[in-house]
């Protein structure tokens, strides 16, 4: 059975062109870019070329690119940089809907004496910039707001947020892990100090990321060690990953139009088809400002995990809106922050497409999913109005 992969916000397949670019590095090109001999020199050249490709894709200068091991490392490094360089400033502003790569750093800081303002979002998952302005204090060290949300797909107004930071002399960090390759990004015109991306979300392998640091912005290395990355990140470079992310960046830039036409059209057809054939469903997130590939949709009365298991029998891969990794089946912090009622948030699915999806795959989902949902609803105690629903609603988290 072939796999219908609609979980590209979780990870992506490695593009064949990326794999081809990497293969020599798993063979004869095993040099260390720091070595003086010819073999090392060839690796050094590949490192430089990858840096140039990433910089070209983001509209910045190659010396503003720091290669990291993942998006999480980039986020940690950016936050660490801003705080270490301004030890007197003990306040940061972020949002309730960040990825754990930022959220858990912020919570850790809070436990260690920092003040953190977690901005909320409205029902459509949007931020209110007046709340951001009002949260600014003389001791604010950093504003950290993601470019686009991994669950709802909502795109935040990063340019305006960057301008607010500039007005107040506060550094701005954006986690752009979900934005790169889906919406155009031009750092020449985007007033942010730090921007983070991750290879495995743009068809490069796992275990490589990029941290953009604007020239003259505050910086303190997070990973102390050798002189690699101009002293900004110790550790011998993951050259296969770096060459992969360079190639993936080139492909992402070339594919952005397809992402915003063909992928967007498939996503919209999926959304329309599901909404027409399944009653008591809602689409989560701002319809005006959403990533072109993402559909978060909630079906009342059922469990996302049950849907995932049944869909998996048809080879359909998506994700649910629950933080099931914690084992608690709590609705996700993003859907909770959006105030989605318990009966809906538990039945949320996230479909995230890529340029590798086809119309036939969308047809297959539109055929298989409605009967799955009908079957689960027939079994649902909530739908039968069993006792317990009121209790659950009353006790579900609403923050
Ligand atoms: N930030 C966002 C918005 C993400 O979606 C992810 C991955 O899911 C990350 C950060 C973490 O990236 P990585 O897995 O490369 O550490």
PDB file of C-alpha atoms in Angstrom, residues 185-377:
ATOM      1  CA  UNK A 185      11.107  35.463   3.035  1.00  0.00           C
ATOM      2  CA  UNK A 186      13.453  38.324   2.269  1.00  0.00           C
ATOM      3  CA  UNK A 187      15.684  39.275   5.160  1.00  0.00           C
ATOM      4  CA  UNK A 188      16.863  42.380   3.331  1.00  0.00           C
ATOM      5  CA  UNK A 189      13.417  43.807   4.061  1.00  0.00           C
ATOM      6  CA  UNK A 190      12.533  42.066   7.299  1.00  0.00           C
ATOM      7  CA  UNK A 191      13.639  43.886  10.448  1.00  0.00           C
ATOM      8  CA  UNK A 192      14.477  40.874  12.631  1.00  0.00           C
ATOM      9  CA  UNK A 193      17.734  40.041  14.377  1.00  0.00           C
ATOM     10  CA  UNK A 194      17.457  36.244  14.483  1.00  0.00           C
ATOM     11  CA  UNK A 195      15.593  33.844  12.218  1.00  0.00           C
ATOM     12  CA  UNK A 196      15.597  30.070  12.563  1.00  0.00           C
ATOM     13  CA  UNK A 197      14.920  27.250  10.146  1.00  0.00           C
ATOM     14  CA  UNK A 198      15.211  23.490  10.136  1.00  0.00           C
ATOM     15  CA  UNK A 199      16.375  21.196   7.339  1.00  0.00           C
ATOM     16  CA  UNK A 200      13.916  18.377   7.818  1.00  0.00           C
ATOM     17  CA  UNK A 201      10.914  20.652   7.219  1.00  0.00           C
ATOM     18  CA  UNK A 202      12.194  21.648   3.767  1.00  0.00           C
ATOM     19  CA  UNK A 203      13.113  18.258   2.279  1.00  0.00           C
ATOM     20  CA  UNK A 204      16.642  18.080   3.699  1.00  0.00           C
ATOM     21  CA  UNK A 205      17.584  15.416   6.266  1.00  0.00           C
ATOM     22  CA  UNK A 206      17.000  15.635   9.991  1.00  0.00           C
ATOM     23  CA  UNK A 207      19.724  17.001  12.228  1.00  0.00           C
ATOM     24  CA  UNK A 208      20.634  20.219  10.455  1.00  0.00           C
ATOM     25  CA  UNK A 209      19.334  23.752  10.849  1.00  0.00           C
ATOM     26  CA  UNK A 210      20.176  27.367  10.221  1.00  0.00           C
ATOM     27  CA  UNK A 211      20.332  30.354  12.507  1.00  0.00           C
ATOM     28  CA  UNK A 212      20.415  33.706  10.770  1.00  0.00           C
ATOM     29  CA  UNK A 213      22.034  36.415  12.890  1.00  0.00           C
ATOM     30  CA  UNK A 214      21.882  39.925  11.477  1.00  0.00           C
ATOM     31  CA  UNK A 215      25.264  41.591  11.215  1.00  0.00           C
ATOM     32  CA  UNK A 216      25.921  43.688  14.352  1.00  0.00           C
ATOM     33  CA  UNK A 217      23.094  42.027  16.278  1.00  0.00           C
ATOM     34  CA  UNK A 218      23.905  40.709  19.741  1.00  0.00           C
ATOM     35  CA  UNK A 219      25.457  37.255  19.727  1.00  0.00           C
ATOM     36  CA  UNK A 220      26.840  34.819  22.274  1.00  0.00           C
ATOM     37  CA  UNK A 221      27.593  31.225  21.255  1.00  0.00           C
ATOM     38  CA  UNK A 222      25.425  28.575  22.870  1.00  0.00           C
ATOM     39  CA  UNK A 223      27.621  25.641  21.907  1.00  0.00           C
ATOM     40  CA  UNK A 224      31.133  26.493  23.091  1.00  0.00           C
ATOM     41  CA  UNK A 225      34.009  24.683  21.448  1.00  0.00           C
ATOM     42  CA  UNK A 226      36.161  25.050  18.356  1.00  0.00           C
ATOM     43  CA  UNK A 227      36.373  27.970  15.987  1.00  0.00           C
ATOM     44  CA  UNK A 228      33.806  26.573  13.527  1.00  0.00           C
ATOM     45  CA  UNK A 229      31.145  28.892  12.120  1.00  0.00           C
ATOM     46  CA  UNK A 230      33.483  31.842  12.811  1.00  0.00           C
ATOM     47  CA  UNK A 231      33.453  31.027  16.497  1.00  0.00           C
ATOM     48  CA  UNK A 232      29.670  31.156  16.680  1.00  0.00           C
ATOM     49  CA  UNK A 233      29.019  27.416  17.011  1.00  0.00           C
ATOM     50  CA  UNK A 234      31.614  24.902  18.139  1.00  0.00           C
ATOM     51  CA  UNK A 235      31.604  21.381  16.731  1.00  0.00           C
ATOM     52  CA  UNK A 236      32.775  19.845  13.459  1.00  0.00           C
ATOM     53  CA  UNK A 237      30.216  20.745  10.836  1.00  0.00           C
ATOM     54  CA  UNK A 238      27.582  18.200   9.775  1.00  0.00           C
ATOM     55  CA  UNK A 239      28.659  18.610   6.175  1.00  0.00           C
ATOM     56  CA  UNK A 240      26.246  16.081   4.614  1.00  0.00           C
ATOM     57  CA  UNK A 241      23.367  17.843   6.369  1.00  0.00           C
ATOM     58  CA  UNK A 242      24.688  21.291   5.477  1.00  0.00           C
ATOM     59  CA  UNK A 243      25.141  20.435   1.795  1.00  0.00           C
ATOM     60  CA  UNK A 244      21.618  18.973   1.951  1.00  0.00           C
ATOM     61  CA  UNK A 245      20.076  22.097   3.454  1.00  0.00           C
ATOM     62  CA  UNK A 246      21.876  24.247   0.858  1.00  0.00           C
ATOM     63  CA  UNK A 247      20.341  22.233  -1.972  1.00  0.00           C
ATOM     64  CA  UNK A 248      16.956  22.116  -0.213  1.00  0.00           C
ATOM     65  CA  UNK A 249      16.978  25.888   0.104  1.00  0.00           C
ATOM     66  CA  UNK A 250      17.541  26.261  -3.618  1.00  0.00           C
ATOM     67  CA  UNK A 251      14.628  23.911  -4.300  1.00  0.00           C
ATOM     68  CA  UNK A 252      12.426  25.669  -1.732  1.00  0.00           C
ATOM     69  CA  UNK A 253      12.925  29.031  -3.427  1.00  0.00           C
ATOM     70  CA  UNK A 254      12.282  27.519  -6.858  1.00  0.00           C
ATOM     71  CA  UNK A 255       9.178  25.718  -5.560  1.00  0.00           C
ATOM     72  CA  UNK A 256       7.543  28.581  -3.704  1.00  0.00           C
ATOM     73  CA  UNK A 257       5.261  29.418  -6.582  1.00  0.00           C
ATOM     74  CA  UNK A 258       4.055  25.828  -6.877  1.00  0.00           C
ATOM     75  CA  UNK A 259       3.529  25.793  -3.120  1.00  0.00           C
ATOM     76  CA  UNK A 260       1.277  28.847  -3.440  1.00  0.00           C
ATOM     77  CA  UNK A 261      -0.656  27.629  -6.468  1.00  0.00           C
ATOM     78  CA  UNK A 262      -0.876  23.844  -6.851  1.00  0.00           C
ATOM     79  CA  UNK A 263      -0.324  22.932  -3.184  1.00  0.00           C
ATOM     80  CA  UNK A 264      -2.674  25.690  -2.061  1.00  0.00           C
ATOM     81  CA  UNK A 265      -5.346  24.480  -4.514  1.00  0.00           C
ATOM     82  CA  UNK A 266      -5.048  20.888  -3.216  1.00  0.00           C
ATOM     83  CA  UNK A 267      -5.296  22.106   0.387  1.00  0.00           C
ATOM     84  CA  UNK A 268      -8.365  24.206  -0.431  1.00  0.00           C
ATOM     85  CA  UNK A 269     -10.024  21.312  -2.252  1.00  0.00           C
ATOM     86  CA  UNK A 270      -9.369  19.032   0.718  1.00  0.00           C
ATOM     87  CA  UNK A 271     -10.824  21.616   3.073  1.00  0.00           C
ATOM     88  CA  UNK A 272     -13.895  22.276   0.957  1.00  0.00           C
ATOM     89  CA  UNK A 273     -14.546  18.586   0.348  1.00  0.00           C
ATOM     90  CA  UNK A 274     -14.316  17.675   4.030  1.00  0.00           C
ATOM     91  CA  UNK A 275     -16.452  20.616   5.146  1.00  0.00           C
ATOM     92  CA  UNK A 276     -19.124  19.711   2.606  1.00  0.00           C
ATOM     93  CA  UNK A 277     -19.282  16.026   3.437  1.00  0.00           C
ATOM     94  CA  UNK A 278     -18.850  16.049   7.209  1.00  0.00           C
ATOM     95  CA  UNK A 279     -21.264  17.886   9.514  1.00  0.00           C
ATOM     96  CA  UNK A 280     -20.157  19.572  12.735  1.00  0.00           C
ATOM     97  CA  UNK A 281     -16.664  20.358  11.592  1.00  0.00           C
ATOM     98  CA  UNK A 282     -14.711  23.600  11.915  1.00  0.00           C
ATOM     99  CA  UNK A 283     -11.547  24.835  10.278  1.00  0.00           C
ATOM    100  CA  UNK A 284      -9.029  26.184  12.793  1.00  0.00           C
ATOM    101  CA  UNK A 285      -6.995  29.311  12.095  1.00  0.00           C
ATOM    102  CA  UNK A 286      -7.243  32.608  10.286  1.00  0.00           C
ATOM    103  CA  UNK A 287      -8.464  31.914   6.741  1.00  0.00           C
ATOM    104  CA  UNK A 288      -6.821  35.146   5.561  1.00  0.00           C
ATOM    105  CA  UNK A 289      -3.334  34.450   6.837  1.00  0.00           C
ATOM    106  CA  UNK A 290      -2.555  30.773   6.717  1.00  0.00           C
ATOM    107  CA  UNK A 291       0.299  28.738   5.309  1.00  0.00           C
ATOM    108  CA  UNK A 292      -0.700  27.425   1.863  1.00  0.00           C
ATOM    109  CA  UNK A 293      -0.040  23.801   2.832  1.00  0.00           C
ATOM    110  CA  UNK A 294      -1.754  23.521   6.222  1.00  0.00           C
ATOM    111  CA  UNK A 295      -5.298  22.503   7.139  1.00  0.00           C
ATOM    112  CA  UNK A 296      -6.242  22.165  10.793  1.00  0.00           C
ATOM    113  CA  UNK A 297      -9.782  20.905  11.055  1.00  0.00           C
ATOM    114  CA  UNK A 298     -11.820  19.774  14.052  1.00  0.00           C
ATOM    115  CA  UNK A 299     -14.572  17.164  14.027  1.00  0.00           C
ATOM    116  CA  UNK A 300     -16.906  17.301  16.983  1.00  0.00           C
ATOM    117  CA  UNK A 301     -17.372  14.335  19.344  1.00  0.00           C
ATOM    118  CA  UNK A 302     -14.410  12.173  18.345  1.00  0.00           C
ATOM    119  CA  UNK A 303     -10.772  11.583  19.164  1.00  0.00           C
ATOM    120  CA  UNK A 304      -8.072  12.653  16.745  1.00  0.00           C
ATOM    121  CA  UNK A 305      -5.962   9.615  17.642  1.00  0.00           C
ATOM    122  CA  UNK A 306      -8.746   7.196  16.684  1.00  0.00           C
ATOM    123  CA  UNK A 307      -9.040   8.912  13.302  1.00  0.00           C
ATOM    124  CA  UNK A 308      -5.286   8.705  12.791  1.00  0.00           C
ATOM    125  CA  UNK A 309      -5.227   4.975  13.465  1.00  0.00           C
ATOM    126  CA  UNK A 310      -8.076   4.273  11.064  1.00  0.00           C
ATOM    127  CA  UNK A 311      -6.626   6.564   8.394  1.00  0.00           C
ATOM    128  CA  UNK A 312      -3.311   4.788   8.753  1.00  0.00           C
ATOM    129  CA  UNK A 313      -5.006   1.601   7.566  1.00  0.00           C
ATOM    130  CA  UNK A 314      -5.436   3.357   4.224  1.00  0.00           C
ATOM    131  CA  UNK A 315      -1.854   4.641   4.311  1.00  0.00           C
ATOM    132  CA  UNK A 316      -2.979   8.189   5.054  1.00  0.00           C
ATOM    133  CA  UNK A 317      -0.574  10.044   7.374  1.00  0.00           C
ATOM    134  CA  UNK A 318      -1.647  13.190   9.221  1.00  0.00           C
ATOM    135  CA  UNK A 319      -1.468  14.351  12.845  1.00  0.00           C
ATOM    136  CA  UNK A 320      -3.901  15.127  15.603  1.00  0.00           C
ATOM    137  CA  UNK A 321      -4.276  18.209  17.726  1.00  0.00           C
ATOM    138  CA  UNK A 322      -3.362  16.483  20.951  1.00  0.00           C
ATOM    139  CA  UNK A 323      -0.085  16.504  22.741  1.00  0.00           C
ATOM    140  CA  UNK A 324      -0.157  12.730  22.742  1.00  0.00           C
ATOM    141  CA  UNK A 325       3.604  12.567  23.166  1.00  0.00           C
ATOM    142  CA  UNK A 326       3.048  13.514  26.780  1.00  0.00           C
ATOM    143  CA  UNK A 327       0.760  10.501  27.156  1.00  0.00           C
ATOM    144  CA  UNK A 328      -1.955  12.760  28.513  1.00  0.00           C
ATOM    145  CA  UNK A 329      -4.083  13.250  25.405  1.00  0.00           C
ATOM    146  CA  UNK A 330      -4.549  16.854  26.475  1.00  0.00           C
ATOM    147  CA  UNK A 331      -5.683  19.038  23.584  1.00  0.00           C
ATOM    148  CA  UNK A 332      -2.753  20.945  22.150  1.00  0.00           C
ATOM    149  CA  UNK A 333      -1.666  24.191  23.780  1.00  0.00           C
ATOM    150  CA  UNK A 334      -2.268  25.964  20.478  1.00  0.00           C
ATOM    151  CA  UNK A 335      -5.912  24.916  20.152  1.00  0.00           C
ATOM    152  CA  UNK A 336      -6.450  25.628  23.834  1.00  0.00           C
ATOM    153  CA  UNK A 337      -4.994  29.113  23.444  1.00  0.00           C
ATOM    154  CA  UNK A 338      -7.461  29.630  20.584  1.00  0.00           C
ATOM    155  CA  UNK A 339     -10.285  28.728  22.969  1.00  0.00           C
ATOM    156  CA  UNK A 340     -11.525  25.801  20.914  1.00  0.00           C
ATOM    157  CA  UNK A 341     -14.105  23.867  22.976  1.00  0.00           C
ATOM    158  CA  UNK A 342     -13.000  20.521  24.347  1.00  0.00           C
ATOM    159  CA  UNK A 343     -15.419  18.534  22.170  1.00  0.00           C
ATOM    160  CA  UNK A 344     -13.783  19.984  19.086  1.00  0.00           C
ATOM    161  CA  UNK A 345     -10.139  20.246  20.108  1.00  0.00           C
ATOM    162  CA  UNK A 346      -9.974  16.524  20.844  1.00  0.00           C
ATOM    163  CA  UNK A 347     -11.213  15.773  17.363  1.00  0.00           C
ATOM    164  CA  UNK A 348      -8.699  17.953  15.552  1.00  0.00           C
ATOM    165  CA  UNK A 349      -6.616  16.770  12.653  1.00  0.00           C
ATOM    166  CA  UNK A 350      -3.780  18.564  10.932  1.00  0.00           C
ATOM    167  CA  UNK A 351      -3.132  17.884   7.283  1.00  0.00           C
ATOM    168  CA  UNK A 352       0.069  19.413   5.922  1.00  0.00           C
ATOM    169  CA  UNK A 353       0.838  19.014   2.235  1.00  0.00           C
ATOM    170  CA  UNK A 354       3.933  19.367   0.085  1.00  0.00           C
ATOM    171  CA  UNK A 355       4.832  19.622  -3.582  1.00  0.00           C
ATOM    172  CA  UNK A 356       5.088  15.817  -3.628  1.00  0.00           C
ATOM    173  CA  UNK A 357       1.333  15.363  -3.085  1.00  0.00           C
ATOM    174  CA  UNK A 358      -1.056  14.712  -5.957  1.00  0.00           C
ATOM    175  CA  UNK A 359      -4.720  15.320  -6.741  1.00  0.00           C
ATOM    176  CA  UNK A 360      -5.338  11.562  -6.662  1.00  0.00           C
ATOM    177  CA  UNK A 361      -4.150  11.468  -3.064  1.00  0.00           C
ATOM    178  CA  UNK A 362      -6.564  14.223  -2.095  1.00  0.00           C
ATOM    179  CA  UNK A 363      -9.382  12.293  -3.821  1.00  0.00           C
ATOM    180  CA  UNK A 364      -8.513   9.246  -1.771  1.00  0.00           C
ATOM    181  CA  UNK A 365      -8.669  11.161   1.529  1.00  0.00           C
ATOM    182  CA  UNK A 366     -11.984  12.731   0.522  1.00  0.00           C
ATOM    183  CA  UNK A 367     -13.319   9.240  -0.147  1.00  0.00           C
ATOM    184  CA  UNK A 368     -11.993   7.441   2.934  1.00  0.00           C
ATOM    185  CA  UNK A 369     -12.234   9.992   5.744  1.00  0.00           C
ATOM    186  CA  UNK A 370     -15.992  10.767   5.908  1.00  0.00           C
ATOM    187  CA  UNK A 371     -17.003   7.117   6.595  1.00  0.00           C
ATOM    188  CA  UNK A 372     -14.262   6.836   9.235  1.00  0.00           C
ATOM    189  CA  UNK A 373     -15.658   9.848  11.028  1.00  0.00           C
ATOM    190  CA  UNK A 374     -19.215   8.598  10.763  1.00  0.00           C
ATOM    191  CA  UNK A 375     -18.175   5.245  12.223  1.00  0.00           C
ATOM    192  CA  UNK A 376     -16.347   6.861  15.151  1.00  0.00           C
ATOM    193  CA  UNK A 377     -19.225   9.204  15.864  1.00  0.00           C
TER     194      UNK A 377
END
